[in-house]
Amino acid sequence: MRSILWLIDNIITLYVYLLIASAVLSWLVAFNVVNVRNPIVSQIGEFLYRVTEPALRPIRRILPNLGGIDISPIILVLGLFFLRNLMFELLAGMV
């Protein structure tokens, strides 16, 4: 049981890192620090978009329009941390 918890914890942590990388890349593109015409940057951006967008899209539909500010990654990270802590509390009570 502990190995399953460890695996789920690591998957959630990895996904949080991907969300942070996606947010940072979007800021770098918005401020013209990196060029999306660069093939490597384009591939990284496409990968991060395909990995994170399915989880962020439902949150963006629910949130009201806040102008140019997108807080959906923050909400998703908080939700993932909550889910991880809840999972540990529930399964720790069973052991």
Short mmCIF file of C-alpha atoms in Angstrom, two decimals:
data_model
loop_
_atom_site.label_atom_id
_atom_site.label_comp_id
_atom_site.label_asym_id
_atom_site.label_seq_id
_atom_site.Cartn_x
_atom_site.Cartn_y
_atom_site.Cartn_z
CA MET A 1 0.00 0.00 0.00
CA ARG A 2 2.83 2.37 0.76
CA SER A 3 4.33 1.90 -2.68
CA ILE A 4 1.04 2.95 -4.31
CA LEU A 5 0.93 6.05 -2.11
CA TRP A 6 4.53 6.81 -3.00
CA LEU A 7 3.78 6.45 -6.73
CA ILE A 8 0.69 8.68 -6.59
CA ASP A 9 2.58 11.26 -4.54
CA ASN A 10 5.40 11.37 -7.09
CA ILE A 11 2.98 11.63 -10.02
CA ILE A 12 1.21 14.57 -8.38
CA THR A 13 4.53 16.26 -7.63
CA LEU A 14 5.71 15.78 -11.21
CA TYR A 15 2.45 17.20 -12.56
CA VAL A 16 2.80 20.25 -10.29
CA TYR A 17 6.30 20.81 -11.72
CA LEU A 18 4.87 20.58 -15.24
CA LEU A 19 2.20 23.16 -14.34
CA ILE A 20 4.85 25.52 -13.00
CA ALA A 21 7.00 25.03 -16.10
CA SER A 22 4.00 25.73 -18.32
CA ALA A 23 3.19 28.94 -16.45
CA VAL A 24 6.80 30.14 -16.56
CA LEU A 25 7.08 29.36 -20.27
CA SER A 26 3.88 31.27 -20.99
CA TRP A 27 5.29 34.30 -19.15
CA LEU A 28 8.58 34.06 -21.04
CA VAL A 29 6.72 33.90 -24.35
CA ALA A 30 4.43 36.79 -23.37
CA PHE A 31 7.38 39.04 -22.49
CA ASN A 32 9.33 38.02 -25.63
CA VAL A 33 12.16 36.46 -23.66
CA VAL A 34 11.98 33.27 -25.69
CA ASN A 35 10.97 32.92 -29.31
CA VAL A 36 8.31 30.37 -30.18
CA ARG A 37 9.77 30.03 -33.67
CA ASN A 38 12.69 28.18 -32.13
CA PRO A 39 11.91 24.48 -32.74
CA ILE A 40 13.00 23.36 -29.27
CA VAL A 41 10.96 26.03 -27.51
CA SER A 42 8.02 25.21 -29.74
CA GLN A 43 8.21 21.49 -28.95
CA ILE A 44 8.51 22.11 -25.21
CA GLY A 45 5.59 24.53 -25.32
CA GLU A 46 3.45 22.11 -27.30
CA PHE A 47 4.25 19.26 -24.89
CA LEU A 48 3.44 21.36 -21.83
CA TYR A 49 0.22 22.58 -23.44
CA ARG A 50 -0.95 19.05 -24.29
CA VAL A 51 -0.14 17.76 -20.81
CA THR A 52 -1.62 20.59 -18.75
CA GLU A 53 -4.51 21.94 -20.84
CA PRO A 54 -6.96 19.02 -20.30
CA ALA A 55 -6.83 19.63 -16.53
CA LEU A 56 -6.88 23.43 -16.77
CA ARG A 57 -9.71 23.79 -19.31
CA PRO A 58 -12.58 22.82 -16.94
CA ILE A 59 -11.24 25.21 -14.29
CA ARG A 60 -11.02 28.04 -16.81
CA ARG A 61 -14.64 27.47 -17.82
CA ILE A 62 -15.81 27.85 -14.22
CA LEU A 63 -13.69 30.90 -13.30
CA PRO A 64 -14.94 34.38 -14.14
CA ASN A 65 -12.94 36.53 -16.54
CA LEU A 66 -10.16 38.26 -14.58
CA GLY A 67 -8.70 40.15 -17.51
CA GLY A 68 -5.23 38.97 -18.42
CA ILE A 69 -4.70 37.05 -15.19
CA ASP A 70 -5.04 33.27 -15.31
CA ILE A 71 -5.25 31.74 -11.84
CA SER A 72 -6.34 28.30 -13.01
CA PRO A 73 -2.86 26.75 -12.49
CA ILE A 74 -2.85 28.00 -8.89
CA ILE A 75 -6.28 26.52 -8.25
CA LEU A 76 -5.23 23.21 -9.81
CA VAL A 77 -2.03 23.06 -7.73
CA LEU A 78 -4.01 23.75 -4.55
CA GLY A 79 -6.51 21.07 -5.53
CA LEU A 80 -3.76 18.55 -6.20
CA PHE A 81 -2.10 19.27 -2.85
CA PHE A 82 -5.48 18.93 -1.12
CA LEU A 83 -6.13 15.62 -2.89
CA ARG A 84 -2.70 14.31 -1.95
CA ASN A 85 -3.07 15.26 1.72
CA LEU A 86 -6.60 13.85 1.87
CA MET A 87 -5.39 10.59 0.34
CA PHE A 88 -2.63 10.28 2.94
CA GLU A 89 -5.01 11.03 5.80
CA LEU A 90 -7.63 8.53 4.66
CA LEU A 91 -5.22 5.73 3.89
CA ALA A 92 -3.11 6.34 6.99
CA GLY A 93 -6.24 5.76 9.08
CA MET A 94 -6.69 2.37 7.43
CA VAL A 95 -3.20 1.15 8.26
#
